[in-house]
Amino acid sequence: MSFRHTVRQRTYVFKDLKTLMARASPPRSGDELAGVSAQSAEERVAAQMALADLPLAHFLSDAVIPYEQDEVTRLIVDTHDPLAFAPVRHLTVGELRNYLLSYTTTSDTLHALHRGLTPEMVAAVSKLMRNQDLIAVASKCEVVTRFRNTIGLPGRLSTRLQPNHPTDDARGIAASLVDGLLYGSGDAVIGINPATDHLQTTIRLLHLLDSVRDLFAIPTQTCILSHLTTTIQAIEQGAPVDLAFQSVGGTEGVNASFGVNLALLREGLDATRSLNRGTLGQNVMYFETGQGSALSANAHYGVDQQTIETRAYAVARAFDPLLVNSVVGFIGPEYLYDGKQIIRAGLEDHFCGKLLGLPMGVDICYTNHAEADQDDMDTLLTVLGAAGVTFIMGVPGADDVMLHYQSTSFHDALYLRRQLNRRPAPEFEQWLLNMGIVNDELQLLPPQPGHRLVASVSTF
């Protein structure tokens, strides 16, 4: 089915739904590289106007990737909840935007709606929204998850403490870990990207993090971001796995490029839950995503990168994750060229993930060959805080020495918490008080000589 709209006596024709969606997308270098973006601002506006008039129900009968060709499409179609969709079934995409922005649409309304929306519906409405619209709606979405603490409560901001090391050295990791804890970071997860995906290294690092967590009774969870198959093997060998990690994408092909499929993700979920290590809940999966991965894998089917990214959230949602984050600027300028595109993509990803019911964080980041800098990241950090982002990264000095990219630091999290009056997860906040890391006003206290955390570094 084709779509058309006339602007200034010129009629633009879009041959199918994926073409309409791509032409309606805000400009980004990845879509230009894929040859799917609008060729002019006028064509983009025509596509957006045609998209605004499209009934939401159309998305239930017109898949951007055929049902027979892709297991992610099958997942989206087979898990759609028609009862949850019923309150908005009569709306167009443009009317959905107005509905989401309405004062009468509350957090409870959005919570009841998320299983009734498909990723394509959510991606479509995001293409009609200004940045402030994305912020306003996302801030109304509340998604709460639990393992050893409670993440995503209103007025809270969590952080992933990321003590990566280029050689997986235990003392180097411990130094970064203690540094982050003394700055109040780590309530989302203490998570290491290992330098190699070696099984014994993964097991060693799992024991290292678990020993620190257990020694200081830290109410958080740990994770080694190895491939899911490595994590499953580690579980089989008795390693202390809290969370299973995996990068996921929005098509069967891109997931195959990551070495996973839906059946393997289910196996990882079951294996991790079988350990029963959570004290407050059993949300045990940690997923990372990012615009451009499908194009990198040549598995995008001509669909724009933001719509493919939103389909990845359907994959994540199926496994009740504790954490999901978009590593928004990590892949490079081929996909998000500059600070403006990275900021827009970060707000889109957060909005789409939250609206689909995910505990959505963002790795606010860029590579050094992108036309972006730390001022751009400060802007994205601040607007995501206003949008109610669930968690951000805590990287020593904002410079990951293992992955070689720029992210956010422990100090950045302190800034955002102070500026927007956000607090850590409640159980972690109490631990910070008990350890003398913060005072009753949650202000950092200088570590005293002989502080247990500082003294512990030399033991690793």
mmCIF file of N, CA, C and O in Angstrom, residues 135-205:
data_model
loop_
_atom_site.group_PDB
_atom_site.id
_atom_site.type_symbol
_atom_site.label_atom_id
_atom_site.label_comp_id
_atom_site.label_asym_id
_atom_site.label_seq_id
_atom_site.Cartn_x
_atom_site.Cartn_y
_atom_site.Cartn_z
ATOM 1 N N ILE A 135 10.488 14.586 25.956
ATOM 2 C CA ILE A 135 10.814 14.738 27.369
ATOM 3 C C ILE A 135 9.539 14.693 28.215
ATOM 4 O O ILE A 135 9.475 13.988 29.233
ATOM 5 N N ALA A 136 8.519 15.433 27.790
ATOM 6 C CA ALA A 136 7.297 15.546 28.582
ATOM 7 C C ALA A 136 6.599 14.200 28.757
ATOM 8 O O ALA A 136 6.151 13.848 29.856
ATOM 9 N N VAL A 137 6.510 13.417 27.676
ATOM 10 C CA VAL A 137 5.817 12.126 27.770
ATOM 11 C C VAL A 137 6.663 11.111 28.521
ATOM 12 O O VAL A 137 6.164 10.388 29.397
ATOM 13 N N ALA A 138 7.947 11.046 28.213
ATOM 14 C CA ALA A 138 8.804 10.074 28.899
ATOM 15 C C ALA A 138 8.820 10.297 30.400
ATOM 16 O O ALA A 138 8.888 9.335 31.181
ATOM 17 N N SER A 139 8.749 11.555 30.813
ATOM 18 C CA SER A 139 8.779 11.844 32.245
ATOM 19 C C SER A 139 7.540 11.323 32.969
ATOM 20 O O SER A 139 7.548 11.180 34.200
ATOM 21 N N LYS A 140 6.478 11.027 32.219
ATOM 22 C CA LYS A 140 5.269 10.466 32.831
ATOM 23 C C LYS A 140 5.295 8.938 32.894
ATOM 24 O O LYS A 140 4.429 8.334 33.533
ATOM 25 N N CYS A 141 6.257 8.326 32.224
ATOM 26 C CA CYS A 141 6.330 6.857 32.184
ATOM 27 C C CYS A 141 7.131 6.353 33.386
ATOM 28 O O CYS A 141 8.297 6.697 33.539
ATOM 29 N N GLU A 142 6.510 5.545 34.218
ATOM 30 C CA GLU A 142 7.180 4.978 35.385
ATOM 31 C C GLU A 142 7.318 3.468 35.204
ATOM 32 O O GLU A 142 6.327 2.760 35.036
ATOM 33 N N VAL A 143 8.558 3.007 35.214
ATOM 34 C CA VAL A 143 8.843 1.578 35.077
ATOM 35 C C VAL A 143 9.753 1.184 36.235
ATOM 36 O O VAL A 143 10.867 1.690 36.349
ATOM 37 N N VAL A 144 9.291 0.297 37.088
ATOM 38 C CA VAL A 144 10.025 -0.093 38.296
ATOM 39 C C VAL A 144 10.435 -1.557 38.183
ATOM 40 O O VAL A 144 9.612 -2.421 37.848
ATOM 41 N N THR A 145 11.712 -1.840 38.445
ATOM 42 C CA THR A 145 12.229 -3.210 38.426
ATOM 43 C C THR A 145 13.010 -3.467 39.709
ATOM 44 O O THR A 145 13.450 -2.535 40.394
ATOM 45 N N ARG A 146 13.220 -4.762 40.014
ATOM 46 C CA ARG A 146 13.867 -5.117 41.272
ATOM 47 C C ARG A 146 14.744 -6.358 41.118
ATOM 48 O O ARG A 146 14.385 -7.309 40.424
ATOM 49 N N PHE A 147 15.878 -6.335 41.793
ATOM 50 C CA PHE A 147 16.710 -7.518 42.009
ATOM 51 C C PHE A 147 17.171 -7.481 43.474
ATOM 52 O O PHE A 147 16.541 -8.090 44.324
ATOM 53 N N ARG A 148 18.245 -6.734 43.788
ATOM 54 C CA ARG A 148 18.596 -6.520 45.197
ATOM 55 C C ARG A 148 18.210 -5.124 45.680
ATOM 56 O O ARG A 148 18.361 -4.811 46.860
ATOM 57 N N ASN A 149 17.773 -4.296 44.758
ATOM 58 C CA ASN A 149 17.261 -2.980 45.130
ATOM 59 C C ASN A 149 16.140 -2.618 44.165
ATOM 60 O O ASN A 149 15.763 -3.427 43.311
ATOM 61 N N THR A 150 15.600 -1.422 44.331
ATOM 62 C CA THR A 150 14.425 -0.997 43.571
ATOM 63 C C THR A 150 14.824 0.138 42.644
ATOM 64 O O THR A 150 15.242 1.205 43.106
ATOM 65 N N ILE A 151 14.691 -0.087 41.357
ATOM 66 C CA ILE A 151 15.161 0.851 40.338
ATOM 67 C C ILE A 151 13.963 1.436 39.597
ATOM 68 O O ILE A 151 13.022 0.718 39.257
ATOM 69 N N GLY A 152 14.015 2.752 39.344
ATOM 70 C CA GLY A 152 13.003 3.391 38.518
ATOM 71 C C GLY A 152 11.891 4.091 39.261
ATOM 72 O O GLY A 152 10.928 4.545 38.637
ATOM 73 N N LEU A 153 12.000 4.212 40.582
ATOM 74 C CA LEU A 153 10.975 4.925 41.325
ATOM 75 C C LEU A 153 11.009 6.411 40.976
ATOM 76 O O LEU A 153 12.057 6.953 40.629
ATOM 77 N N PRO A 154 9.873 7.114 41.069
ATOM 78 C CA PRO A 154 9.859 8.559 40.788
ATOM 79 C C PRO A 154 10.846 9.301 41.685
ATOM 80 O O PRO A 154 11.010 8.983 42.873
ATOM 81 N N GLY A 155 11.518 10.277 41.099
ATOM 82 C CA GLY A 155 12.457 11.081 41.865
ATOM 83 C C GLY A 155 13.791 10.411 42.113
ATOM 84 O O GLY A 155 14.593 10.904 42.916
ATOM 85 N N ARG A 156 14.063 9.312 41.419
ATOM 86 C CA ARG A 156 15.307 8.572 41.608
ATOM 87 C C ARG A 156 16.116 8.559 40.313
ATOM 88 O O ARG A 156 15.562 8.599 39.218
ATOM 89 N N LEU A 157 17.420 8.480 40.450
ATOM 90 C CA LEU A 157 18.329 8.322 39.310
ATOM 91 C C LEU A 157 19.411 7.344 39.712
ATOM 92 O O LEU A 157 20.141 7.574 40.678
ATOM 93 N N SER A 158 19.528 6.255 38.983
ATOM 94 C CA SER A 158 20.528 5.241 39.274
ATOM 95 C C SER A 158 21.693 5.330 38.301
ATOM 96 O O SER A 158 21.601 5.990 37.258
ATOM 97 N N THR A 159 22.786 4.666 38.656
ATOM 98 C CA THR A 159 23.969 4.670 37.806
ATOM 99 C C THR A 159 24.540 3.263 37.686
ATOM 100 O O THR A 159 24.508 2.483 38.638
ATOM 101 N N ARG A 160 25.070 2.977 36.514
ATOM 102 C CA ARG A 160 25.894 1.781 36.358
ATOM 103 C C ARG A 160 27.346 2.169 36.614
ATOM 104 O O ARG A 160 27.894 3.023 35.924
ATOM 105 N N LEU A 161 27.943 1.556 37.600
ATOM 106 C CA LEU A 161 29.368 1.764 37.866
ATOM 107 C C LEU A 161 30.144 0.869 36.905
ATOM 108 O O LEU A 161 30.005 -0.350 36.932
ATOM 109 N N GLN A 162 30.971 1.467 36.055
ATOM 110 C CA GLN A 162 31.614 0.770 34.944
ATOM 111 C C GLN A 162 33.140 0.800 35.111
ATOM 112 O O GLN A 162 33.820 1.608 34.492
ATOM 113 N N PRO A 163 33.697 -0.105 35.928
ATOM 114 C CA PRO A 163 35.147 -0.075 36.210
ATOM 115 C C PRO A 163 35.950 -0.906 35.214
ATOM 116 O O PRO A 163 36.716 -1.815 35.594
ATOM 117 N N ASN A 164 35.798 -0.620 33.919
ATOM 118 C CA ASN A 164 36.509 -1.385 32.898
ATOM 119 C C ASN A 164 38.019 -1.197 33.022
ATOM 120 O O ASN A 164 38.502 -0.157 33.486
ATOM 121 N N HIS A 165 38.758 -2.204 32.552
ATOM 122 C CA HIS A 165 40.224 -2.126 32.551
ATOM 123 C C HIS A 165 40.730 -2.804 31.284
ATOM 124 O O HIS A 165 40.235 -3.874 30.908
ATOM 125 N N PRO A 166 41.733 -2.222 30.605
ATOM 126 C CA PRO A 166 42.165 -2.775 29.317
ATOM 127 C C PRO A 166 42.780 -4.159 29.399
ATOM 128 O O PRO A 166 42.866 -4.849 28.382
ATOM 129 N N THR A 167 43.220 -4.587 30.588
ATOM 130 C CA THR A 167 43.761 -5.959 30.735
ATOM 131 C C THR A 167 42.994 -6.758 31.774
ATOM 132 O O THR A 167 43.468 -7.815 32.207
ATOM 133 N N ASP A 168 41.833 -6.282 32.188
ATOM 134 C CA ASP A 168 41.024 -6.953 33.210
ATOM 135 C C ASP A 168 41.810 -7.172 34.504
ATOM 136 O O ASP A 168 41.619 -8.166 35.210
ATOM 137 N N ASP A 169 42.692 -6.220 34.826
ATOM 138 C CA ASP A 169 43.512 -6.323 36.031
ATOM 139 C C ASP A 169 42.653 -6.106 37.276
ATOM 140 O O ASP A 169 41.922 -5.115 37.376
ATOM 141 N N ALA A 170 42.764 -7.005 38.257
ATOM 142 C CA ALA A 170 41.894 -6.976 39.436
ATOM 143 C C ALA A 170 42.082 -5.706 40.255
ATOM 144 O O ALA A 170 41.110 -5.087 40.701
ATOM 145 N N ARG A 171 43.335 -5.278 40.465
ATOM 146 C CA ARG A 171 43.558 -4.102 41.302
ATOM 147 C C ARG A 171 43.123 -2.826 40.581
ATOM 148 O O ARG A 171 42.604 -1.902 41.203
ATOM 149 N N GLY A 172 43.321 -2.776 39.267
ATOM 150 C CA GLY A 172 42.840 -1.625 38.514
ATOM 151 C C GLY A 172 41.325 -1.522 38.565
ATOM 152 O O GLY A 172 40.766 -0.429 38.732
ATOM 153 N N ILE A 173 40.657 -2.664 38.410
ATOM 154 C CA ILE A 173 39.198 -2.685 38.501
ATOM 155 C C ILE A 173 38.749 -2.282 39.894
ATOM 156 O O ILE A 173 37.823 -1.470 40.059
ATOM 157 N N ALA A 174 39.401 -2.826 40.920
ATOM 158 C CA ALA A 174 39.017 -2.513 42.303
ATOM 159 C C ALA A 174 39.169 -1.031 42.600
ATOM 160 O O ALA A 174 38.332 -0.430 43.287
ATOM 161 N N ALA A 175 40.241 -0.403 42.082
ATOM 162 C CA ALA A 175 40.447 1.026 42.325
ATOM 163 C C ALA A 175 39.315 1.847 41.721
ATOM 164 O O ALA A 175 38.771 2.760 42.364
ATOM 165 N N SER A 176 38.929 1.530 40.474
ATOM 166 C CA SER A 176 37.826 2.253 39.837
ATOM 167 C C SER A 176 36.506 1.973 40.548
ATOM 168 O O SER A 176 35.664 2.867 40.698
ATOM 169 N N LEU A 177 36.337 0.742 40.998
ATOM 170 C CA LEU A 177 35.108 0.351 41.677
ATOM 171 C C LEU A 177 34.940 1.144 42.973
ATOM 172 O O LEU A 177 33.878 1.732 43.239
ATOM 173 N N VAL A 178 35.997 1.182 43.783
ATOM 174 C CA VAL A 178 35.938 1.911 45.051
ATOM 175 C C VAL A 178 35.748 3.403 44.804
ATOM 176 O O VAL A 178 34.985 4.084 45.507
ATOM 177 N N ASP A 179 36.427 3.929 43.798
ATOM 178 C CA ASP A 179 36.267 5.339 43.432
ATOM 179 C C ASP A 179 34.802 5.642 43.150
ATOM 180 O O ASP A 179 34.239 6.626 43.654
ATOM 181 N N GLY A 180 34.163 4.799 42.348
ATOM 182 C CA GLY A 180 32.759 5.015 42.018
ATOM 183 C C GLY A 180 31.845 4.915 43.228
ATOM 184 O O GLY A 180 30.929 5.730 43.403
ATOM 185 N N LEU A 181 32.079 3.926 44.080
ATOM 186 C CA LEU A 181 31.244 3.783 45.272
ATOM 187 C C LEU A 181 31.366 5.002 46.183
ATOM 188 O O LEU A 181 30.369 5.465 46.763
ATOM 189 N N LEU A 182 32.562 5.541 46.311
ATOM 190 C CA LEU A 182 32.762 6.718 47.160
ATOM 191 C C LEU A 182 32.102 7.962 46.582
ATOM 192 O O LEU A 182 31.911 8.954 47.304
ATOM 193 N N TYR A 183 31.756 7.936 45.294
ATOM 194 C CA TYR A 183 30.988 9.019 44.690
ATOM 195 C C TYR A 183 29.496 8.685 44.622
ATOM 196 O O TYR A 183 28.726 9.397 43.968
ATOM 197 N N GLY A 184 29.079 7.600 45.245
ATOM 198 C CA GLY A 184 27.660 7.254 45.280
ATOM 199 C C GLY A 184 27.148 6.592 44.035
ATOM 200 O O GLY A 184 25.939 6.592 43.774
ATOM 201 N N SER A 185 28.030 5.999 43.243
ATOM 202 C CA SER A 185 27.637 5.359 41.989
ATOM 203 C C SER A 185 27.521 3.844 42.175
ATOM 204 O O SER A 185 28.189 3.264 43.034
ATOM 205 N N GLY A 186 26.665 3.208 41.363
ATOM 206 C CA GLY A 186 26.616 1.755 41.346
ATOM 207 C C GLY A 186 25.308 1.122 41.748
ATOM 208 O O GLY A 186 25.240 -0.100 41.883
ATOM 209 N N ASP A 187 24.235 1.906 41.896
ATOM 210 C CA ASP A 187 22.988 1.288 42.349
ATOM 211 C C ASP A 187 22.239 0.560 41.245
ATOM 212 O O ASP A 187 21.467 -0.366 41.530
ATOM 213 N N ALA A 188 22.440 0.938 39.983
ATOM 214 C CA ALA A 188 21.812 0.175 38.900
ATOM 215 C C ALA A 188 22.505 -1.176 38.749
ATOM 216 O O ALA A 188 21.858 -2.230 38.738
ATOM 217 N N VAL A 189 23.820 -1.138 38.648
ATOM 218 C CA VAL A 189 24.614 -2.361 38.527
ATOM 219 C C VAL A 189 26.084 -1.970 38.591
ATOM 220 O O VAL A 189 26.451 -0.852 38.222
ATOM 221 N N ILE A 190 26.899 -2.859 39.090
ATOM 222 C CA ILE A 190 28.344 -2.752 38.913
ATOM 223 C C ILE A 190 28.676 -3.696 37.768
ATOM 224 O O ILE A 190 28.593 -4.915 37.913
ATOM 225 N N GLY A 191 28.995 -3.133 36.615
ATOM 226 C CA GLY A 191 29.119 -3.949 35.403
ATOM 227 C C GLY A 191 30.414 -3.705 34.667
ATOM 228 O O GLY A 191 30.772 -2.552 34.393
ATOM 229 N N ILE A 192 31.113 -4.774 34.333
ATOM 230 C CA ILE A 192 32.394 -4.691 33.629
ATOM 231 C C ILE A 192 32.246 -5.219 32.211
ATOM 232 O O ILE A 192 31.706 -6.312 31.998
ATOM 233 N N ASN A 193 32.726 -4.450 31.239
ATOM 234 C CA ASN A 193 32.946 -4.977 29.894
ATOM 235 C C ASN A 193 34.312 -5.651 29.896
ATOM 236 O O ASN A 193 35.336 -4.968 29.985
ATOM 237 N N PRO A 194 34.369 -6.969 29.816
ATOM 238 C CA PRO A 194 35.678 -7.626 29.850
ATOM 239 C C PRO A 194 36.461 -7.356 28.565
ATOM 240 O O PRO A 194 35.884 -7.183 27.494
ATOM 241 N N ALA A 195 37.766 -7.325 28.696
ATOM 242 C CA ALA A 195 38.613 -7.076 27.529
ATOM 243 C C ALA A 195 38.537 -8.231 26.534
ATOM 244 O O ALA A 195 38.712 -8.036 25.327
ATOM 245 N N THR A 196 38.297 -9.436 27.039
ATOM 246 C CA THR A 196 38.107 -10.607 26.179
ATOM 247 C C THR A 196 36.877 -11.376 26.664
ATOM 248 O O THR A 196 36.459 -11.220 27.817
ATOM 249 N N ASP A 197 36.330 -12.195 25.780
ATOM 250 C CA ASP A 197 35.155 -12.985 26.146
ATOM 251 C C ASP A 197 35.592 -14.398 26.558
ATOM 252 O O ASP A 197 34.984 -15.388 26.169
ATOM 253 N N HIS A 198 36.635 -14.475 27.357
ATOM 254 C CA HIS A 198 37.186 -15.751 27.805
ATOM 255 C C HIS A 198 36.423 -16.230 29.034
ATOM 256 O O HIS A 198 36.206 -15.471 29.986
ATOM 257 N N LEU A 199 36.027 -17.496 29.043
ATOM 258 C CA LEU A 199 35.188 -18.022 30.115
ATOM 259 C C LEU A 199 35.842 -17.877 31.481
ATOM 260 O O LEU A 199 35.214 -17.401 32.439
ATOM 261 N N GLN A 200 37.092 -18.280 31.612
ATOM 262 C CA GLN A 200 37.731 -18.234 32.929
ATOM 263 C C GLN A 200 37.934 -16.791 33.403
ATOM 264 O O GLN A 200 37.854 -16.509 34.610
ATOM 265 N N THR A 201 38.188 -15.871 32.474
ATOM 266 C CA THR A 201 38.269 -14.462 32.858
ATOM 267 C C THR A 201 36.921 -13.975 33.366
ATOM 268 O O THR A 201 36.839 -13.265 34.383
ATOM 269 N N THR A 202 35.858 -14.342 32.674
ATOM 270 C CA THR A 202 34.519 -13.963 33.105
ATOM 271 C C THR A 202 34.228 -14.479 34.505
ATOM 272 O O THR A 202 33.729 -13.742 35.368
ATOM 273 N N ILE A 203 34.564 -15.737 34.755
ATOM 274 C CA ILE A 203 34.316 -16.323 36.084
ATOM 275 C C ILE A 203 35.149 -15.610 37.154
ATOM 276 O O ILE A 203 34.659 -15.310 38.251
ATOM 277 N N ARG A 204 36.399 -15.314 36.835
ATOM 278 C CA ARG A 204 37.260 -14.616 37.805
ATOM 279 C C ARG A 204 36.686 -13.243 38.142
ATOM 280 O O ARG A 204 36.642 -12.847 39.319
ATOM 281 N N LEU A 205 36.245 -12.513 37.134
ATOM 282 C CA LEU A 205 35.697 -11.185 37.373
ATOM 283 C C LEU A 205 34.360 -11.258 38.118
ATOM 284 O O LEU A 205 34.069 -10.394 38.959
#
